[in-house]
PDB file of C-alpha atoms in Angstrom:
ATOM      1  CA  MET A   1       0.000   0.000   0.000  1.00 59.00           C
ATOM      2  CA  SER A   2       3.012   2.278  -0.467  1.00 67.00           C
ATOM      3  CA  ASP A   3       1.246   4.275  -3.219  1.00 88.00           C
ATOM      4  CA  VAL A   4      -1.849   4.986  -1.119  1.00 93.00           C
ATOM      5  CA  VAL A   5      -2.439   8.636  -0.264  1.00 93.00           C
ATOM      6  CA  GLN A   6      -4.964  10.501   1.865  1.00 95.00           C
ATOM      7  CA  VAL A   7      -5.846  13.863   0.352  1.00 94.00           C
ATOM      8  CA  ALA A   8      -8.464  16.569   0.644  1.00 94.00           C
ATOM      9  CA  GLY A   9     -10.368  16.154  -2.608  1.00 95.00           C
ATOM     10  CA  GLU A  10     -12.582  18.681  -4.349  1.00 96.00           C
ATOM     11  CA  VAL A  11     -15.619  17.839  -6.459  1.00 97.00           C
ATOM     12  CA  ILE A  12     -15.349  19.582  -9.838  1.00 96.00           C
ATOM     13  CA  ALA A  13     -18.265  17.926 -11.639  1.00 96.00           C
ATOM     14  CA  THR A  14     -21.345  15.893 -10.778  1.00 97.00           C
ATOM     15  CA  ARG A  15     -24.088  14.594 -13.026  1.00 96.00           C
ATOM     16  CA  ARG A  16     -26.970  12.169 -12.938  1.00 95.00           C
ATOM     17  CA  VAL A  17     -26.584   9.055 -15.100  1.00 93.00           C
ATOM     18  CA  GLY A  18     -29.729   6.938 -15.019  1.00 90.00           C
ATOM     19  CA  ALA A  19     -30.168   5.727 -11.448  1.00 93.00           C
ATOM     20  CA  TYR A  20     -26.654   6.805 -10.449  1.00 96.00           C
ATOM     21  CA  GLN A  21     -24.568   9.878  -9.639  1.00 97.00           C
ATOM     22  CA  HIS A  22     -21.249  10.366 -11.433  1.00 97.00           C
ATOM     23  CA  LEU A  23     -18.660  12.437  -9.515  1.00 98.00           C
ATOM     24  CA  THR A  24     -15.337  13.819 -10.747  1.00 97.00           C
ATOM     25  CA  ILE A  25     -12.983  14.663  -7.887  1.00 97.00           C
ATOM     26  CA  VAL A  26      -9.600  16.400  -7.886  1.00 96.00           C
ATOM     27  CA  ALA A  27      -7.311  14.135  -5.858  1.00 94.00           C
ATOM     28  CA  PRO A  28      -3.576  14.864  -6.253  1.00 91.00           C
ATOM     29  CA  GLY A  29      -1.332  11.803  -6.347  1.00 91.00           C
ATOM     30  CA  VAL A  30      -4.065   9.219  -6.957  1.00 93.00           C
ATOM     31  CA  ALA A  31      -4.284   9.048 -10.736  1.00 91.00           C
ATOM     32  CA  GLU A  32      -0.578   8.500 -11.274  1.00 90.00           C
ATOM     33  CA  ALA A  33      -0.514   5.370  -9.111  1.00 93.00           C
ATOM     34  CA  ALA A  34      -3.962   3.880  -9.768  1.00 96.00           C
ATOM     35  CA  ARG A  35      -4.763   0.817 -11.911  1.00 96.00           C
ATOM     36  CA  PRO A  36      -8.082  -0.579 -13.222  1.00 97.00           C
ATOM     37  CA  GLY A  37      -9.877  -2.598 -10.561  1.00 97.00           C
ATOM     38  CA  GLN A  38      -8.629  -0.565  -7.604  1.00 97.00           C
ATOM     39  CA  PHE A  39     -10.969   1.510  -5.463  1.00 96.00           C
ATOM     40  CA  VAL A  40     -11.276   4.682  -3.422  1.00 96.00           C
ATOM     41  CA  ALA A  41     -12.553   5.183   0.137  1.00 95.00           C
ATOM     42  CA  LEU A  42     -14.427   8.452   0.684  1.00 95.00           C
ATOM     43  CA  ALA A  43     -15.264  10.032   4.039  1.00 93.00           C
ATOM     44  CA  VAL A  44     -18.918  10.996   4.393  1.00 91.00           C
ATOM     45  CA  GLY A  45     -20.951  13.569   6.252  1.00 85.00           C
ATOM     46  CA  GLY A  46     -18.509  16.392   6.932  1.00 72.00           C
ATOM     47  CA  PRO A  47     -16.448  17.124  10.082  1.00 69.00           C
ATOM     48  CA  THR A  48     -19.334  16.797  12.562  1.00 63.00           C
ATOM     49  CA  SER A  49     -20.935  13.699  11.064  1.00 70.00           C
ATOM     50  CA  ALA A  50     -21.831  10.571  13.025  1.00 64.00           C
ATOM     51  CA  ASN A  51     -20.998   8.540   9.875  1.00 70.00           C
ATOM     52  CA  LEU A  52     -17.564   7.362  10.953  1.00 78.00           C
ATOM     53  CA  LEU A  53     -17.027   4.737   8.267  1.00 85.00           C
ATOM     54  CA  ARG A  54     -15.890   5.551   4.767  1.00 90.00           C
ATOM     55  CA  ARG A  55     -17.720   4.409   1.637  1.00 92.00           C
ATOM     56  CA  CYS A  56     -15.743   2.482  -0.956  1.00 94.00           C
ATOM     57  CA  PHE A  57     -16.202   2.769  -4.725  1.00 95.00           C
ATOM     58  CA  SER A  58     -14.455   1.307  -7.750  1.00 96.00           C
ATOM     59  CA  LEU A  59     -12.409   3.811  -9.696  1.00 97.00           C
ATOM     60  CA  HIS A  60     -14.349   4.457 -12.899  1.00 97.00           C
ATOM     61  CA  LYS A  61     -11.448   6.275 -14.515  1.00 95.00           C
ATOM     62  CA  VAL A  62      -8.596   8.613 -13.645  1.00 95.00           C
ATOM     63  CA  SER A  63      -6.835  11.487 -15.372  1.00 92.00           C
ATOM     64  CA  PRO A  64      -3.269  12.281 -14.255  1.00 88.00           C
ATOM     65  CA  SER A  65      -3.351  15.770 -15.753  1.00 76.00           C
ATOM     66  CA  GLY A  66      -5.809  18.472 -16.672  1.00 69.00           C
ATOM     67  CA  ALA A  67      -6.861  21.988 -15.859  1.00 68.00           C
ATOM     68  CA  TYR A  68      -7.424  21.047 -12.223  1.00 70.00           C
ATOM     69  CA  GLY A  69      -4.632  18.489 -11.832  1.00 78.00           C
ATOM     70  CA  GLY A  70      -5.124  14.764 -11.290  1.00 91.00           C
ATOM     71  CA  THR A  71      -8.758  13.640 -11.079  1.00 96.00           C
ATOM     72  CA  LEU A  72     -10.692  10.471 -10.344  1.00 97.00           C
ATOM     73  CA  ASP A  73     -14.241   9.487 -11.295  1.00 97.00           C
ATOM     74  CA  VAL A  74     -16.647   7.358  -9.247  1.00 97.00           C
ATOM     75  CA  VAL A  75     -20.209   6.193  -9.775  1.00 97.00           C
ATOM     76  CA  ILE A  76     -22.519   6.179  -6.761  1.00 96.00           C
ATOM     77  CA  ALA A  77     -25.842   4.480  -6.092  1.00 95.00           C
ATOM     78  CA  ALA A  78     -27.517   6.552  -3.383  1.00 93.00           C
ATOM     79  CA  LYS A  79     -29.016   3.978  -1.022  1.00 91.00           C
ATOM     80  CA  GLY A  80     -28.195   4.872   2.591  1.00 89.00           C
ATOM     81  CA  PRO A  81     -27.343   8.109   4.436  1.00 89.00           C
ATOM     82  CA  GLY A  82     -23.650   7.944   3.499  1.00 90.00           C
ATOM     83  CA  THR A  83     -24.078   7.439  -0.231  1.00 93.00           C
ATOM     84  CA  GLN A  84     -26.962   9.926  -0.283  1.00 93.00           C
ATOM     85  CA  TRP A  85     -24.665  12.540   1.252  1.00 94.00           C
ATOM     86  CA  LEU A  86     -21.983  11.847  -1.352  1.00 95.00           C
ATOM     87  CA  ALA A  87     -24.497  11.922  -4.198  1.00 95.00           C
ATOM     88  CA  GLY A  88     -25.645  15.326  -2.967  1.00 95.00           C
ATOM     89  CA  LEU A  89     -22.202  16.932  -3.213  1.00 96.00           C
ATOM     90  CA  ARG A  90     -21.873  19.856  -5.609  1.00 97.00           C
ATOM     91  CA  ALA A  91     -18.994  21.482  -7.478  1.00 96.00           C
ATOM     92  CA  HIS A  92     -16.278  22.826  -5.131  1.00 96.00           C
ATOM     93  CA  ASP A  93     -17.476  20.739  -2.174  1.00 96.00           C
ATOM     94  CA  LYS A  94     -14.666  18.998  -0.294  1.00 95.00           C
ATOM     95  CA  VAL A  95     -14.382  15.263   0.344  1.00 95.00           C
ATOM     96  CA  ASP A  96     -11.613  13.340   2.085  1.00 94.00           C
ATOM     97  CA  VAL A  97     -10.085  10.700  -0.201  1.00 95.00           C
ATOM     98  CA  VAL A  98      -7.973   7.598   0.482  1.00 95.00           C
ATOM     99  CA  ALA A  99      -6.752   5.870  -2.701  1.00 95.00           C
ATOM    100  CA  PRO A 100      -5.742   3.919  -4.698  1.00 96.00           C
ATOM    101  CA  LEU A 101      -6.685   0.856  -2.678  1.00 96.00           C
ATOM    102  CA  GLY A 102      -6.776  -2.883  -3.345  1.00 96.00           C
ATOM    103  CA  ARG A 103      -5.408  -5.270  -5.927  1.00 96.00           C
ATOM    104  CA  PRO A 104      -6.074  -4.328  -9.567  1.00 97.00           C
ATOM    105  CA  PHE A 105      -7.184  -6.505 -12.462  1.00 98.00           C
ATOM    106  CA  PRO A 106      -4.268  -8.560 -13.827  1.00 98.00           C
ATOM    107  CA  ILE A 107      -3.511  -7.723 -17.451  1.00 97.00           C
ATOM    108  CA  PRO A 108      -2.573 -10.491 -19.935  1.00 96.00           C
ATOM    109  CA  THR A 109       1.055 -10.427 -21.053  1.00 94.00           C
ATOM    110  CA  GLU A 110       0.037 -11.354 -24.609  1.00 96.00           C
ATOM    111  CA  PRO A 111      -2.884 -10.099 -26.739  1.00 97.00           C
ATOM    112  CA  VAL A 112      -5.879 -12.377 -26.101  1.00 98.00           C
ATOM    113  CA  ALA A 113      -9.639 -12.045 -26.429  1.00 98.00           C
ATOM    114  CA  CYS A 114     -11.305 -10.838 -23.217  1.00 98.00           C
ATOM    115  CA  VAL A 115     -14.931 -10.501 -22.109  1.00 98.00           C
ATOM    116  CA  LEU A 116     -15.768  -7.800 -19.560  1.00 98.00           C
ATOM    117  CA  VAL A 117     -19.031  -8.327 -17.653  1.00 98.00           C
ATOM    118  CA  GLY A 118     -20.665  -5.669 -15.491  1.00 97.00           C
ATOM    119  CA  GLY A 119     -23.819  -5.748 -13.399  1.00 96.00           C
ATOM    120  CA  GLY A 120     -25.532  -2.392 -12.760  1.00 94.00           C
ATOM    121  CA  TYR A 121     -23.037   0.278 -11.761  1.00 94.00           C
ATOM    122  CA  GLY A 122     -20.574  -2.549 -11.159  1.00 93.00           C
ATOM    123  CA  SER A 123     -19.594  -1.934 -14.773  1.00 96.00           C
ATOM    124  CA  ALA A 124     -17.911   1.353 -13.737  1.00 96.00           C
ATOM    125  CA  PRO A 125     -14.266   0.082 -13.608  1.00 97.00           C
ATOM    126  CA  LEU A 126     -14.547  -1.962 -16.808  1.00 98.00           C
ATOM    127  CA  PHE A 127     -14.316   0.900 -19.305  1.00 97.00           C
ATOM    128  CA  TRP A 128     -10.871   1.942 -18.100  1.00 97.00           C
ATOM    129  CA  LEU A 129      -9.876  -1.730 -18.123  1.00 98.00           C
ATOM    130  CA  ALA A 130     -11.163  -2.052 -21.697  1.00 98.00           C
ATOM    131  CA  ASP A 131      -8.975   0.850 -22.807  1.00 97.00           C
ATOM    132  CA  VAL A 132      -5.890  -0.710 -21.213  1.00 97.00           C
ATOM    133  CA  LEU A 133      -6.593  -4.123 -22.757  1.00 98.00           C
ATOM    134  CA  ARG A 134      -7.112  -2.686 -26.229  1.00 97.00           C
ATOM    135  CA  GLU A 135      -3.847  -0.770 -25.922  1.00 96.00           C
ATOM    136  CA  ARG A 136      -2.238  -4.197 -25.365  1.00 96.00           C
ATOM    137  CA  GLY A 137      -3.822  -5.491 -28.575  1.00 97.00           C
ATOM    138  CA  CYS A 138      -6.577  -7.534 -26.906  1.00 98.00           C
ATOM    139  CA  HIS A 139      -9.979  -8.038 -28.523  1.00 98.00           C
ATOM    140  CA  VAL A 140     -12.518  -6.753 -25.994  1.00 98.00           C
ATOM    141  CA  GLU A 141     -16.208  -7.652 -25.699  1.00 98.00           C
ATOM    142  CA  MET A 142     -18.407  -6.079 -23.030  1.00 98.00           C
ATOM    143  CA  VAL A 143     -21.591  -7.473 -21.485  1.00 98.00           C
ATOM    144  CA  LEU A 144     -23.658  -5.021 -19.438  1.00 98.00           C
ATOM    145  CA  GLY A 145     -26.572  -6.297 -17.400  1.00 97.00           C
ATOM    146  CA  ALA A 146     -29.077  -4.922 -14.902  1.00 96.00           C
ATOM    147  CA  ALA A 147     -32.565  -5.493 -13.542  1.00 95.00           C
ATOM    148  CA  SER A 148     -33.987  -2.773 -15.801  1.00 95.00           C
ATOM    149  CA  GLU A 149     -32.842  -0.170 -18.319  1.00 95.00           C
ATOM    150  CA  ASP A 150     -32.469   2.637 -15.752  1.00 94.00           C
ATOM    151  CA  ARG A 151     -30.088   0.444 -13.727  1.00 95.00           C
ATOM    152  CA  LEU A 152     -27.653  -0.021 -16.601  1.00 97.00           C
ATOM    153  CA  PHE A 153     -24.509   2.066 -16.631  1.00 96.00           C
ATOM    154  CA  GLY A 154     -22.321   3.059 -19.550  1.00 95.00           C
ATOM    155  CA  VAL A 155     -23.997   1.507 -22.583  1.00 95.00           C
ATOM    156  CA  VAL A 156     -22.987   4.397 -24.880  1.00 94.00           C
ATOM    157  CA  GLU A 157     -19.492   4.546 -23.406  1.00 94.00           C
ATOM    158  CA  ALA A 158     -19.109   0.773 -23.876  1.00 95.00           C
ATOM    159  CA  ARG A 159     -19.617   1.118 -27.617  1.00 94.00           C
ATOM    160  CA  ARG A 160     -16.590   3.436 -27.691  1.00 93.00           C
ATOM    161  CA  SER A 161     -14.446   1.262 -25.412  1.00 93.00           C
ATOM    162  CA  ALA A 162     -15.113  -2.256 -26.730  1.00 97.00           C
ATOM    163  CA  ASP A 163     -15.066  -4.175 -30.006  1.00 97.00           C
ATOM    164  CA  GLY A 164     -18.529  -5.577 -29.251  1.00 97.00           C
ATOM    165  CA  VAL A 165     -21.267  -4.839 -26.700  1.00 98.00           C
ATOM    166  CA  THR A 166     -24.157  -6.998 -25.470  1.00 98.00           C
ATOM    167  CA  VAL A 167     -26.842  -5.643 -23.134  1.00 98.00           C
ATOM    168  CA  THR A 168     -29.187  -7.709 -20.971  1.00 98.00           C
ATOM    169  CA  THR A 169     -31.963  -6.734 -18.568  1.00 97.00           C
ATOM    170  CA  ASP A 170     -34.004  -8.962 -16.301  1.00 96.00           C
ATOM    171  CA  ASP A 171     -37.251  -7.387 -17.463  1.00 96.00           C
ATOM    172  CA  GLY A 172     -36.349  -6.995 -21.141  1.00 96.00           C
ATOM    173  CA  SER A 173     -36.613  -3.183 -21.039  1.00 96.00           C
ATOM    174  CA  ALA A 174     -33.275  -2.923 -22.905  1.00 96.00           C
ATOM    175  CA  GLY A 175     -31.217  -5.386 -24.897  1.00 96.00           C
ATOM    176  CA  ARG A 176     -31.891  -9.074 -24.431  1.00 96.00           C
ATOM    177  CA  ARG A 177     -34.196 -10.317 -21.692  1.00 97.00           C
ATOM    178  CA  GLY A 178     -32.316 -12.396 -19.142  1.00 97.00           C
ATOM    179  CA  TRP A 179     -29.044 -12.493 -17.247  1.00 96.00           C
ATOM    180  CA  VAL A 180     -25.474 -11.815 -18.335  1.00 97.00           C
ATOM    181  CA  SER A 181     -24.711 -15.510 -17.785  1.00 96.00           C
ATOM    182  CA  ASP A 182     -27.271 -16.391 -20.476  1.00 97.00           C
ATOM    183  CA  VAL A 183     -25.307 -14.684 -23.250  1.00 97.00           C
ATOM    184  CA  LEU A 184     -21.785 -15.321 -21.946  1.00 98.00           C
ATOM    185  CA  PRO A 185     -21.281 -18.879 -23.324  1.00 98.00           C
ATOM    186  CA  GLU A 186     -21.878 -17.779 -26.914  1.00 98.00           C
ATOM    187  CA  ILE A 187     -19.523 -14.796 -26.600  1.00 98.00           C
ATOM    188  CA  ILE A 188     -16.704 -16.846 -25.060  1.00 98.00           C
ATOM    189  CA  THR A 189     -17.088 -19.492 -27.770  1.00 98.00           C
ATOM    190  CA  ARG A 190     -17.298 -16.983 -30.641  1.00 98.00           C
ATOM    191  CA  THR A 191     -14.234 -15.010 -29.545  1.00 98.00           C
ATOM    192  CA  SER A 192     -12.213 -17.875 -28.007  1.00 98.00           C
ATOM    193  CA  ALA A 193     -11.853 -15.621 -24.978  1.00 98.00           C
ATOM    194  CA  ALA A 194      -9.075 -16.525 -22.561  1.00 98.00           C
ATOM    195  CA  VAL A 195     -10.129 -14.209 -19.730  1.00 98.00           C
ATOM    196  CA  VAL A 196     -13.502 -13.095 -18.373  1.00 98.00           C
ATOM    197  CA  TYR A 197     -13.410 -10.036 -16.136  1.00 98.00           C
ATOM    198  CA  GLY A 198     -16.382  -9.240 -13.924  1.00 98.00           C
ATOM    199  CA  CYS A 199     -17.650  -6.671 -11.452  1.00 97.00           C
ATOM    200  CA  GLY A 200     -21.097  -6.646  -9.884  1.00 93.00           C
ATOM    201  CA  PRO A 201     -23.276  -8.522  -7.400  1.00 91.00           C
ATOM    202  CA  MET A 202     -21.804 -11.661  -5.841  1.00 93.00           C
ATOM    203  CA  GLY A 203     -24.426 -13.943  -7.379  1.00 93.00           C
ATOM    204  CA  MET A 204     -23.558 -12.650 -10.834  1.00 95.00           C
ATOM    205  CA  LEU A 205     -19.841 -13.128 -10.221  1.00 97.00           C
ATOM    206  CA  ARG A 206     -20.455 -16.725  -9.193  1.00 96.00           C
ATOM    207  CA  SER A 207     -22.436 -17.433 -12.345  1.00 97.00           C
ATOM    208  CA  ILE A 208     -19.902 -15.901 -14.721  1.00 97.00           C
ATOM    209  CA  THR A 209     -17.107 -17.779 -12.950  1.00 98.00           C
ATOM    210  CA  GLU A 210     -18.955 -21.046 -13.522  1.00 98.00           C
ATOM    211  CA  VAL A 211     -19.548 -20.227 -17.199  1.00 98.00           C
ATOM    212  CA  ALA A 212     -15.955 -19.098 -17.764  1.00 98.00           C
ATOM    213  CA  THR A 213     -14.512 -22.189 -16.090  1.00 98.00           C
ATOM    214  CA  ALA A 214     -16.782 -24.501 -18.091  1.00 98.00           C
ATOM    215  CA  HIS A 215     -15.535 -22.887 -21.317  1.00 98.00           C
ATOM    216  CA  GLY A 216     -11.829 -22.968 -20.471  1.00 97.00           C
ATOM    217  CA  ALA A 217     -11.453 -19.264 -19.629  1.00 98.00           C
ATOM    218  CA  VAL A 218     -10.040 -17.712 -16.455  1.00 98.00           C
ATOM    219  CA  ALA A 219     -12.429 -15.501 -14.457  1.00 98.00           C
ATOM    220  CA  GLN A 220     -11.001 -12.434 -12.720  1.00 98.00           C
ATOM    221  CA  VAL A 221     -13.691 -10.825 -10.575  1.00 98.00           C
ATOM    222  CA  ALA A 222     -13.868  -7.661  -8.469  1.00 97.00           C
ATOM    223  CA  VAL A 223     -16.051  -8.581  -5.510  1.00 94.00           C
ATOM    224  CA  GLU A 224     -18.613  -6.339  -3.838  1.00 81.00           C
ATOM    225  CA  GLU A 225     -18.100  -7.520  -0.278  1.00 78.00           C
ATOM    226  CA  SER A 226     -18.910  -4.751   2.225  1.00 79.00           C
ATOM    227  CA  MET A 227     -15.841  -2.735   3.201  1.00 85.00           C
ATOM    228  CA  ALA A 228     -15.860  -0.464   6.224  1.00 81.00           C
ATOM    229  CA  CYS A 229     -12.295   0.843   6.439  1.00 84.00           C
ATOM    230  CA  GLY A 230     -10.832  -0.066   3.037  1.00 87.00           C
ATOM    231  CA  VAL A 231      -7.308  -0.481   4.431  1.00 88.00           C
ATOM    232  CA  GLY A 232      -7.372  -3.931   6.058  1.00 89.00           C
ATOM    233  CA  VAL A 233      -7.874  -2.914   9.673  1.00 90.00           C
ATOM    234  CA  CYS A 234     -11.493  -3.685  10.576  1.00 88.00           C
ATOM    235  CA  MET A 235     -11.895  -7.236   9.146  1.00 88.00           C
ATOM    236  CA  THR A 236     -15.509  -6.644   8.055  1.00 88.00           C
ATOM    237  CA  CYS A 237     -14.840  -7.686   4.454  1.00 91.00           C
ATOM    238  CA  VAL A 238     -13.247 -11.092   5.043  1.00 94.00           C
ATOM    239  CA  MET A 239     -14.303 -13.886   2.696  1.00 94.00           C
ATOM    240  CA  PRO A 240     -13.229 -17.488   2.058  1.00 96.00           C
ATOM    241  CA  VAL A 241     -10.706 -17.906  -0.760  1.00 97.00           C
ATOM    242  CA  ARG A 242      -8.808 -21.049  -1.707  1.00 97.00           C
ATOM    243  CA  GLY A 243      -5.069 -20.468  -1.975  1.00 95.00           C
ATOM    244  CA  LYS A 244      -2.547 -21.988  -4.383  1.00 93.00           C
ATOM    245  CA  ASP A 245      -1.899 -24.692  -1.771  1.00 95.00           C
ATOM    246  CA  GLY A 246      -5.565 -25.736  -1.886  1.00 94.00           C
ATOM    247  CA  SER A 247      -6.345 -24.510   1.631  1.00 96.00           C
ATOM    248  CA  THR A 248      -9.180 -22.079   2.295  1.00 97.00           C
ATOM    249  CA  ARG A 249      -8.470 -18.962   4.324  1.00 96.00           C
ATOM    250  CA  MET A 250     -10.564 -15.967   5.316  1.00 96.00           C
ATOM    251  CA  VAL A 251      -8.903 -13.057   3.505  1.00 95.00           C
ATOM    252  CA  ARG A 252      -9.626  -9.337   3.448  1.00 95.00           C
ATOM    253  CA  SER A 253     -11.231  -8.365   0.165  1.00 95.00           C
ATOM    254  CA  CYS A 254     -10.032  -4.764   0.534  1.00 94.00           C
ATOM    255  CA  VAL A 255      -6.347  -5.762   0.669  1.00 94.00           C
ATOM    256  CA  GLU A 256      -5.981  -9.229  -0.868  1.00 95.00           C
ATOM    257  CA  GLY A 257      -8.741  -8.209  -3.308  1.00 96.00           C
ATOM    258  CA  PRO A 258     -11.058  -6.799  -4.454  1.00 96.00           C
ATOM    259  CA  VAL A 259      -9.949  -8.728  -7.547  1.00 97.00           C
ATOM    260  CA  PHE A 260      -9.709 -12.515  -7.174  1.00 97.00           C
ATOM    261  CA  ARG A 261      -9.535 -15.455  -9.505  1.00 98.00           C
ATOM    262  CA  GLY A 262     -13.141 -16.528  -9.567  1.00 97.00           C
ATOM    263  CA  ASP A 263     -12.391 -20.237  -9.317  1.00 97.00           C
ATOM    264  CA  ARG A 264     -10.671 -19.691  -5.956  1.00 97.00           C
ATOM    265  CA  VAL A 265     -13.586 -17.962  -4.236  1.00 97.00           C
ATOM    266  CA  ARG A 266     -15.760 -20.265  -2.122  1.00 97.00           C
ATOM    267  CA  TRP A 267     -19.038 -19.033  -3.594  1.00 96.00           C
ATOM    268  CA  GLU A 268     -21.126 -21.619  -1.745  1.00 95.00           C
ATOM    269  CA  ALA A 269     -20.334 -19.774   1.503  1.00 94.00           C
ATOM    270  CA  PHE A 270     -22.478 -16.799   0.396  1.00 92.00           C
ATOM    271  CA  THR A 271     -26.176 -17.314   1.090  1.00 88.00           C
ATOM    272  CA  GLU A 272     -28.941 -14.725   1.481  1.00 83.00           C
ATOM    273  CA  GLY A 273     -26.434 -11.870   1.708  1.00 81.00           C
ATOM    274  CA  VAL A 274     -24.419 -13.529   4.482  1.00 87.00           C
ATOM    275  CA  CYS A 275     -20.927 -15.028   4.178  1.00 89.00           C
ATOM    276  CA  ARG A 276     -20.351 -18.079   6.356  1.00 91.00           C
ATOM    277  CA  VAL A 277     -17.028 -19.674   7.265  1.00 93.00           C
ATOM    278  CA  PRO A 278     -16.621 -23.046   5.510  1.00 94.00           C
ATOM    279  CA  ALA A 279     -15.882 -25.880   7.940  1.00 93.00           C
ATOM    280  CA  ASP A 280     -12.564 -26.682   6.238  1.00 94.00           C
ATOM    281  CA  THR A 281     -11.230 -23.114   6.497  1.00 95.00           C
ATOM    282  CA  VAL A 282      -7.849 -22.785   8.190  1.00 95.00           C
ATOM    283  CA  GLY A 283      -8.555 -21.839  11.827  1.00 91.00           C
ATOM    284  CA  ALA A 284     -12.304 -22.548  11.662  1.00 88.00           C
ATOM    285  CA  PRO A 285     -13.960 -23.790  14.878  1.00 83.00           C
ATOM    286  CA  ARG A 286     -14.201 -27.561  15.172  1.00 75.00           C
ATOM    287  CA  ALA A 287     -17.032 -29.588  16.602  1.00 69.00           C
ATOM    288  CA  GLY A 288     -16.672 -29.750  20.390  1.00 61.00           C
ATOM    289  CA  GLY A 289     -14.651 -26.565  20.698  1.00 55.00           C
ATOM    290  CA  HIS A 290     -11.753 -24.636  19.200  1.00 52.00           C
TER     291      HIS A 290
END
C-alpha cells in the first residue's frame, strides 16, 4: 500500500446518469498510481458527522493531468445516508479521499480475447480496463446487465471502449431479456476468450465464474463484499478464498482483493447476503470446541 495517499479532494463535476450519480474529484497523487480494478474510500458527512465509516467505490477512470490536476471518477448508487450525502455533493465541495486501494485486475502479457461483464453500476471500472486491454492489442467484448434499463450504466461509453457490446436486462426493457450468464457462453465461444473479467453482485460473479470455467477461460472478478475501512484494519470484508496450496483462508477483500480469480472464491459460503465460514477453512472452529 506504499502508493496509497490521503488527500483533501474537491468535487469539480457531478451529473446524474440513469439511477446513479457520477462524480469527478480532484485528488492529487491518486491518478498517477492507480490501476483498473482498484478503489477509493471516501469520508462521508462532513467534520461533525456521526458517519464514521468511509464508503468504498471502484475507480471508474482517472486522469493524471488536466486543468485542475489529477482527477478520479466514481459512480454512486444513493441507497443509505452515506451514499446519499456523497451523491448530494456539488462542485467545489470537499471530500476526504484515500486511494488507490486494493489489488487491480491482472492484465494479460500477450494479446488475447477478453470478455468484460458488469452488473448495474458494477460496470464502472470496466471501461478503463477495456482501454488498457485494447492498448495491449486484446480483442474486448463487453456485457452489461441490470434489472432494468435505468439500472444499466455506460452503454454508450461501452460502444466506444469495446469491439462488441451486449446488453441484458431482467425485465427486457433494454437489450436481451435475461441475465449476463445467459449470453456469456456464446460470446466466449465466438471469440475464443481466454479471460472473463467481472464486477457486480456476488451472485452474478459466481455465475460468470462457472460459465468461464466450463468454457476454459479464467475468471477475474472484483467482488462487492462490504468494506468499512478499506485499508485492512477492521476485518468486516473477510471472505473465504482457496489459496494456491488448496487450503481455504478468510482473507480481506479490501487488501488481498477486491480482484480474485473466480475459481478460488468459495461461492457456496455466500447465502442470502451472508458469508459463512466453511468448515474446512484454516482456523475454523471444530465440533466440540476450538
